[in-house]
């Protein structure tokens, strides 16, 4: 883009005012280009905060010299993490139950909660996951709400018993992590980030640009917002793409005190796909609607040979991989297949009558026990695709299939979960079948046709990410059920921005 859009000019003017700015940037709207425009509009010292190392490296090539480009972890490492180098370098992966033993969780410890036998492995895993949840939070101390909810113990009174059991070991683990040179708990980058955040650090620059702000975890959110009054704060992201709540992230943009602006012109796809994206944005209640670029040919159609298939879950991705391999396709899995291998290995253990240490399945002693839970307990319904897949193919065939995956540059098609596809794009995309509409058909449109009721905002945000990864052709696939619903009412926010329109 050689000429700034009207929205980009507005953002630059707001930035020059030196007030705090919130920039809602929809899918494909030139977010990085806009941020470099802001940086070029001043000679003040700035810091661009990227979501990961690769984004930070790419940003260094385009941002002016007076703006440093780093990750939040690199800030924390320079201040605190380097003192824990010995523990980071020596951090080898060992089973959580071995760590639990060193924290005082006996190897033969078994506690019955409800109908579940909670073994030392489950207690150890839960204690370490409690520490992880605490590290993502803005809290100063570990509390009951950090203890994860385990499958099979979802009811509040059962979870309360788990909290009483796990919390003392979690607190002991956190104390162990305070020692720079030695300890029994495997030290990770999230640990020193939390230790740094608790020091209430000051970041000495004139302005901060926080990218992917909708995925900021509360621990760093507290650090970032504490810089107000010392530095100009600019948040940029897309609230409708806030899909990492399960790991502690939350959308900090909507309620932030700053000038609220938007980027709505998508340079990724044409008007037809923008219209589809806007259906999901309306469901989410997002503060933005997209406008496609007319010169980009984009259509919603059946795609027989997609470049990518995007799934809702790991199990859905596994199913797609199996189907494609049966068709002798060269298949790649975005991010590699390790997560699916661990899930298949856990299923193999259960079918052999052995307990597994997989955190999703750790409370089930046998495959039959898991089958019963998934069939009769509503909290376990999402496990049915895994059970059907394993019962149809067997774990050995699944593990063999996963060993035959290709690198992306050698593959005919890439299979990905939507979470891993975030930030990426392909010419032709098909949405996987595991996005099935599972809500009860409890409403009718004007023609008397039945359709499902409320779509949860979390599901709608994942769907929005999925449909906005295509450039030219999108096959709605597992999201085609949206066509059975009445179209959303026109929204005045959907006007195209022009002079005097904002």
PDB file of N, CA, C and O in Angstrom, residues 8-57:
ATOM      1  N   UNK A   8      -6.067   4.611   8.377  1.00  0.00           N
ATOM      2  CA  UNK A   8      -4.659   4.686   8.761  1.00  0.00           C
ATOM      3  C   UNK A   8      -4.239   6.121   9.073  1.00  0.00           C
ATOM      4  O   UNK A   8      -3.452   6.363   9.995  1.00  0.00           O
ATOM      5  N   UNK A   9      -4.770   7.065   8.313  1.00  0.00           N
ATOM      6  CA  UNK A   9      -4.492   8.477   8.612  1.00  0.00           C
ATOM      7  C   UNK A   9      -5.043   8.862   9.981  1.00  0.00           C
ATOM      8  O   UNK A   9      -4.397   9.588  10.749  1.00  0.00           O
ATOM      9  N   UNK A  10      -6.243   8.382  10.301  1.00  0.00           N
ATOM     10  CA  UNK A  10      -6.830   8.659  11.612  1.00  0.00           C
ATOM     11  C   UNK A  10      -5.955   8.089  12.732  1.00  0.00           C
ATOM     12  O   UNK A  10      -5.735   8.733  13.767  1.00  0.00           O
ATOM     13  N   UNK A  11      -5.466   6.881  12.523  1.00  0.00           N
ATOM     14  CA  UNK A  11      -4.612   6.246  13.529  1.00  0.00           C
ATOM     15  C   UNK A  11      -3.325   7.032  13.724  1.00  0.00           C
ATOM     16  O   UNK A  11      -2.865   7.231  14.862  1.00  0.00           O
ATOM     17  N   UNK A  12      -2.735   7.491  12.635  1.00  0.00           N
ATOM     18  CA  UNK A  12      -1.497   8.272  12.728  1.00  0.00           C
ATOM     19  C   UNK A  12      -1.729   9.583  13.467  1.00  0.00           C
ATOM     20  O   UNK A  12      -0.926   9.989  14.318  1.00  0.00           O
ATOM     21  N   UNK A  13      -2.840  10.258  13.160  1.00  0.00           N
ATOM     22  CA  UNK A  13      -3.155  11.517  13.854  1.00  0.00           C
ATOM     23  C   UNK A  13      -3.359  11.279  15.344  1.00  0.00           C
ATOM     24  O   UNK A  13      -2.897  12.073  16.187  1.00  0.00           O
ATOM     25  N   UNK A  14      -4.062  10.189  15.688  1.00  0.00           N
ATOM     26  CA  UNK A  14      -4.295   9.883  17.100  1.00  0.00           C
ATOM     27  C   UNK A  14      -2.974   9.578  17.804  1.00  0.00           C
ATOM     28  O   UNK A  14      -2.761   9.987  18.952  1.00  0.00           O
ATOM     29  N   UNK A  15      -2.093   8.894  17.132  1.00  0.00           N
ATOM     30  CA  UNK A  15      -0.794   8.560  17.719  1.00  0.00           C
ATOM     31  C   UNK A  15       0.028   9.827  17.955  1.00  0.00           C
ATOM     32  O   UNK A  15       0.681   9.972  19.001  1.00  0.00           O
ATOM     33  N   UNK A  16      -0.007  10.749  17.022  1.00  0.00           N
ATOM     34  CA  UNK A  16       0.753  11.993  17.160  1.00  0.00           C
ATOM     35  C   UNK A  16       0.254  12.823  18.352  1.00  0.00           C
ATOM     36  O   UNK A  16       0.994  13.625  18.912  1.00  0.00           O
ATOM     37  N   UNK A  17      -1.005  12.609  18.749  1.00  0.00           N
ATOM     38  CA  UNK A  17      -1.541  13.359  19.886  1.00  0.00           C
ATOM     39  C   UNK A  17      -0.929  12.898  21.198  1.00  0.00           C
ATOM     40  O   UNK A  17      -1.106  13.546  22.235  1.00  0.00           O
ATOM     41  N   UNK A  18      -0.238  11.763  21.173  1.00  0.00           N
ATOM     42  CA  UNK A  18       0.460  11.175  22.319  1.00  0.00           C
ATOM     43  C   UNK A  18      -0.483  10.668  23.402  1.00  0.00           C
ATOM     44  O   UNK A  18      -0.075  10.422  24.536  1.00  0.00           O
ATOM     45  N   UNK A  19      -1.763  10.502  23.050  1.00  0.00           N
ATOM     46  CA  UNK A  19      -2.696   9.847  23.967  1.00  0.00           C
ATOM     47  C   UNK A  19      -2.689   8.346  23.724  1.00  0.00           C
ATOM     48  O   UNK A  19      -2.195   7.858  22.704  1.00  0.00           O
ATOM     49  N   UNK A  20      -3.232   7.575  24.656  1.00  0.00           N
ATOM     50  CA  UNK A  20      -3.312   6.126  24.485  1.00  0.00           C
ATOM     51  C   UNK A  20      -4.292   5.781  23.362  1.00  0.00           C
ATOM     52  O   UNK A  20      -5.319   6.457  23.186  1.00  0.00           O
ATOM     53  N   UNK A  21      -3.967   4.741  22.596  1.00  0.00           N
ATOM     54  CA  UNK A  21      -4.749   4.386  21.412  1.00  0.00           C
ATOM     55  C   UNK A  21      -5.060   2.892  21.431  1.00  0.00           C
ATOM     56  O   UNK A  21      -4.204   2.073  21.784  1.00  0.00           O
ATOM     57  N   UNK A  22      -6.287   2.544  21.062  1.00  0.00           N
ATOM     58  CA  UNK A  22      -6.689   1.158  20.851  1.00  0.00           C
ATOM     59  C   UNK A  22      -7.092   1.012  19.397  1.00  0.00           C
ATOM     60  O   UNK A  22      -8.007   1.695  18.942  1.00  0.00           O
ATOM     61  N   UNK A  23      -6.413   0.116  18.675  1.00  0.00           N
ATOM     62  CA  UNK A  23      -6.659  -0.029  17.244  1.00  0.00           C
ATOM     63  C   UNK A  23      -7.177  -1.437  16.965  1.00  0.00           C
ATOM     64  O   UNK A  23      -6.443  -2.417  17.037  1.00  0.00           O
ATOM     65  N   UNK A  24      -8.488  -1.514  16.690  1.00  0.00           N
ATOM     66  CA  UNK A  24      -9.100  -2.786  16.315  1.00  0.00           C
ATOM     67  C   UNK A  24      -8.783  -3.053  14.847  1.00  0.00           C
ATOM     68  O   UNK A  24      -9.261  -2.349  13.959  1.00  0.00           O
ATOM     69  N   UNK A  25      -7.964  -4.072  14.583  1.00  0.00           N
ATOM     70  CA  UNK A  25      -7.511  -4.367  13.226  1.00  0.00           C
ATOM     71  C   UNK A  25      -8.074  -5.707  12.792  1.00  0.00           C
ATOM     72  O   UNK A  25      -7.649  -6.758  13.281  1.00  0.00           O
ATOM     73  N   UNK A  26      -9.041  -5.697  11.870  1.00  0.00           N
ATOM     74  CA  UNK A  26      -9.660  -6.927  11.399  1.00  0.00           C
ATOM     75  C   UNK A  26      -8.708  -7.770  10.578  1.00  0.00           C
ATOM     76  O   UNK A  26      -7.579  -7.354  10.259  1.00  0.00           O
ATOM     77  N   UNK A  27      -9.156  -8.959  10.201  1.00  0.00           N
ATOM     78  CA  UNK A  27      -8.312  -9.912   9.482  1.00  0.00           C
ATOM     79  C   UNK A  27      -7.850  -9.329   8.151  1.00  0.00           C
ATOM     80  O   UNK A  27      -8.658  -8.898   7.330  1.00  0.00           O
ATOM     81  N   UNK A  28      -6.529  -9.312   7.945  1.00  0.00           N
ATOM     82  CA  UNK A  28      -5.953  -8.886   6.679  1.00  0.00           C
ATOM     83  C   UNK A  28      -5.995  -7.402   6.411  1.00  0.00           C
ATOM     84  O   UNK A  28      -5.924  -6.966   5.259  1.00  0.00           O
ATOM     85  N   UNK A  29      -6.098  -6.574   7.458  1.00  0.00           N
ATOM     86  CA  UNK A  29      -6.279  -5.132   7.264  1.00  0.00           C
ATOM     87  C   UNK A  29      -4.979  -4.327   7.287  1.00  0.00           C
ATOM     88  O   UNK A  29      -5.006  -3.108   7.433  1.00  0.00           O
ATOM     89  N   UNK A  30      -3.836  -4.969   7.154  1.00  0.00           N
ATOM     90  CA  UNK A  30      -2.578  -4.233   7.080  1.00  0.00           C
ATOM     91  C   UNK A  30      -2.105  -3.712   8.422  1.00  0.00           C
ATOM     92  O   UNK A  30      -1.612  -2.589   8.518  1.00  0.00           O
ATOM     93  N   UNK A  31      -2.218  -4.537   9.444  1.00  0.00           N
ATOM     94  CA  UNK A  31      -1.872  -4.125  10.802  1.00  0.00           C
ATOM     95  C   UNK A  31      -0.404  -3.721  10.913  1.00  0.00           C
ATOM     96  O   UNK A  31      -0.078  -2.659  11.454  1.00  0.00           O
ATOM     97  N   UNK A  32       0.502  -4.572  10.404  1.00  0.00           N
ATOM     98  CA  UNK A  32       1.936  -4.277  10.522  1.00  0.00           C
ATOM     99  C   UNK A  32       2.294  -3.019   9.753  1.00  0.00           C
ATOM    100  O   UNK A  32       3.072  -2.176  10.227  1.00  0.00           O
ATOM    101  N   UNK A  33       1.731  -2.874   8.563  1.00  0.00           N
ATOM    102  CA  UNK A  33       1.980  -1.666   7.768  1.00  0.00           C
ATOM    103  C   UNK A  33       1.547  -0.424   8.533  1.00  0.00           C
ATOM    104  O   UNK A  33       2.250   0.590   8.552  1.00  0.00           O
ATOM    105  N   UNK A  34       0.398  -0.503   9.194  1.00  0.00           N
ATOM    106  CA  UNK A  34      -0.106   0.645   9.950  1.00  0.00           C
ATOM    107  C   UNK A  34       0.807   0.973  11.124  1.00  0.00           C
ATOM    108  O   UNK A  34       1.098   2.145  11.396  1.00  0.00           O
ATOM    109  N   UNK A  35       1.273  -0.060  11.819  1.00  0.00           N
ATOM    110  CA  UNK A  35       2.160   0.182  12.959  1.00  0.00           C
ATOM    111  C   UNK A  35       3.471   0.826  12.526  1.00  0.00           C
ATOM    112  O   UNK A  35       4.014   1.697  13.230  1.00  0.00           O
ATOM    113  N   UNK A  36       3.998   0.426  11.367  1.00  0.00           N
ATOM    114  CA  UNK A  36       5.227   1.069  10.891  1.00  0.00           C
ATOM    115  C   UNK A  36       4.962   2.522  10.508  1.00  0.00           C
ATOM    116  O   UNK A  36       5.840   3.370  10.663  1.00  0.00           O
ATOM    117  N   UNK A  37       3.752   2.804  10.041  1.00  0.00           N
ATOM    118  CA  UNK A  37       3.384   4.199   9.767  1.00  0.00           C
ATOM    119  C   UNK A  37       3.394   5.024  11.048  1.00  0.00           C
ATOM    120  O   UNK A  37       3.883   6.163  11.073  1.00  0.00           O
ATOM    121  N   UNK A  38       2.849   4.457  12.123  1.00  0.00           N
ATOM    122  CA  UNK A  38       2.850   5.168  13.402  1.00  0.00           C
ATOM    123  C   UNK A  38       4.280   5.415  13.864  1.00  0.00           C
ATOM    124  O   UNK A  38       4.626   6.525  14.303  1.00  0.00           O
ATOM    125  N   UNK A  39       5.112   4.385  13.779  1.00  0.00           N
ATOM    126  CA  UNK A  39       6.493   4.518  14.244  1.00  0.00           C
ATOM    127  C   UNK A  39       7.257   5.561  13.443  1.00  0.00           C
ATOM    128  O   UNK A  39       8.095   6.297  13.988  1.00  0.00           O
ATOM    129  N   UNK A  40       6.957   5.636  12.132  1.00  0.00           N
ATOM    130  CA  UNK A  40       7.653   6.599  11.279  1.00  0.00           C
ATOM    131  C   UNK A  40       7.172   8.026  11.490  1.00  0.00           C
ATOM    132  O   UNK A  40       7.818   8.980  11.038  1.00  0.00           O
ATOM    133  N   UNK A  41       6.055   8.177  12.197  1.00  0.00           N
ATOM    134  CA  UNK A  41       5.480   9.513  12.398  1.00  0.00           C
ATOM    135  C   UNK A  41       6.108  10.241  13.574  1.00  0.00           C
ATOM    136  O   UNK A  41       5.679  11.347  13.921  1.00  0.00           O
ATOM    137  N   UNK A  42       7.120   9.663  14.230  1.00  0.00           N
ATOM    138  CA  UNK A  42       7.736  10.297  15.393  1.00  0.00           C
ATOM    139  C   UNK A  42       9.209   9.910  15.456  1.00  0.00           C
ATOM    140  O   UNK A  42       9.635   8.941  14.817  1.00  0.00           O
ATOM    141  N   UNK A  43       9.967  10.669  16.221  1.00  0.00           N
ATOM    142  CA  UNK A  43      11.362  10.316  16.491  1.00  0.00           C
ATOM    143  C   UNK A  43      11.525   9.898  17.940  1.00  0.00           C
ATOM    144  O   UNK A  43      12.637   9.664  18.409  1.00  0.00           O
ATOM    145  N   UNK A  44      10.420   9.763  18.673  1.00  0.00           N
ATOM    146  CA  UNK A  44      10.503   9.345  20.071  1.00  0.00           C
ATOM    147  C   UNK A  44      10.926   7.879  20.163  1.00  0.00           C
ATOM    148  O   UNK A  44      10.734   7.112  19.228  1.00  0.00           O
ATOM    149  N   UNK A  45      11.475   7.482  21.292  1.00  0.00           N
ATOM    150  CA  UNK A  45      11.888   6.090  21.475  1.00  0.00           C
ATOM    151  C   UNK A  45      10.669   5.208  21.713  1.00  0.00           C
ATOM    152  O   UNK A  45       9.767   5.569  22.471  1.00  0.00           O
ATOM    153  N   UNK A  46      10.657   4.066  21.037  1.00  0.00           N
ATOM    154  CA  UNK A  46       9.504   3.184  21.153  1.00  0.00           C
ATOM    155  C   UNK A  46       9.901   1.726  21.270  1.00  0.00           C
ATOM    156  O   UNK A  46      11.045   1.342  21.011  1.00  0.00           O
ATOM    157  N   UNK A  47       8.932   0.915  21.660  1.00  0.00           N
ATOM    158  CA  UNK A  47       9.129  -0.532  21.785  1.00  0.00           C
ATOM    159  C   UNK A  47       7.905  -1.227  21.213  1.00  0.00           C
ATOM    160  O   UNK A  47       6.780  -0.988  21.656  1.00  0.00           O
ATOM    161  N   UNK A  48       8.145  -2.079  20.206  1.00  0.00           N
ATOM    162  CA  UNK A  48       7.093  -2.905  19.619  1.00  0.00           C
ATOM    163  C   UNK A  48       7.176  -4.272  20.264  1.00  0.00           C
ATOM    164  O   UNK A  48       8.230  -4.926  20.254  1.00  0.00           O
ATOM    165  N   UNK A  49       6.072  -4.748  20.854  1.00  0.00           N
ATOM    166  CA  UNK A  49       6.025  -6.025  21.556  1.00  0.00           C
ATOM    167  C   UNK A  49       5.275  -7.046  20.713  1.00  0.00           C
ATOM    168  O   UNK A  49       4.076  -6.898  20.459  1.00  0.00           O
ATOM    169  N   UNK A  50       6.016  -8.080  20.275  1.00  0.00           N
ATOM    170  CA  UNK A  50       5.474  -9.088  19.365  1.00  0.00           C
ATOM    171  C   UNK A  50       5.025 -10.323  20.130  1.00  0.00           C
ATOM    172  O   UNK A  50       5.475 -10.591  21.244  1.00  0.00           O
ATOM    173  N   UNK A  51       4.181 -11.115  19.471  1.00  0.00           N
ATOM    174  CA  UNK A  51       3.607 -12.326  20.079  1.00  0.00           C
ATOM    175  C   UNK A  51       4.642 -13.437  20.184  1.00  0.00           C
ATOM    176  O   UNK A  51       4.606 -14.245  21.095  1.00  0.00           O
ATOM    177  N   UNK A  52       5.579 -13.509  19.226  1.00  0.00           N
ATOM    178  CA  UNK A  52       6.616 -14.546  19.279  1.00  0.00           C
ATOM    179  C   UNK A  52       7.890 -14.060  18.602  1.00  0.00           C
ATOM    180  O   UNK A  52       7.933 -12.967  18.026  1.00  0.00           O
ATOM    181  N   UNK A  53       8.943 -14.871  18.663  1.00  0.00           N
ATOM    182  CA  UNK A  53      10.256 -14.475  18.155  1.00  0.00           C
ATOM    183  C   UNK A  53      10.247 -14.204  16.656  1.00  0.00           C
ATOM    184  O   UNK A  53      10.880 -13.258  16.183  1.00  0.00           O
ATOM    185  N   UNK A  54       9.560 -15.051  15.893  1.00  0.00           N
ATOM    186  CA  UNK A  54       9.579 -14.885  14.440  1.00  0.00           C
ATOM    187  C   UNK A  54       8.940 -13.570  14.022  1.00  0.00           C
ATOM    188  O   UNK A  54       9.421 -12.899  13.097  1.00  0.00           O
ATOM    189  N   UNK A  55       7.867 -13.179  14.702  1.00  0.00           N
ATOM    190  CA  UNK A  55       7.224 -11.891  14.389  1.00  0.00           C
ATOM    191  C   UNK A  55       8.146 -10.746  14.767  1.00  0.00           C
ATOM    192  O   UNK A  55       8.268  -9.752  14.033  1.00  0.00           O
ATOM    193  N   UNK A  56       8.821 -10.862  15.903  1.00  0.00           N
ATOM    194  CA  UNK A  56       9.754  -9.810  16.325  1.00  0.00           C
ATOM    195  C   UNK A  56      10.892  -9.662  15.333  1.00  0.00           C
ATOM    196  O   UNK A  56      11.301  -8.534  14.989  1.00  0.00           O
ATOM    197  N   UNK A  57      11.437 -10.785  14.848  1.00  0.00           N
ATOM    198  CA  UNK A  57      12.527 -10.728  13.863  1.00  0.00           C
ATOM    199  C   UNK A  57      12.068 -10.062  12.576  1.00  0.00           C
ATOM    200  O   UNK A  57      12.778  -9.224  11.996  1.00  0.00           O
TER     201      UNK A  57
END
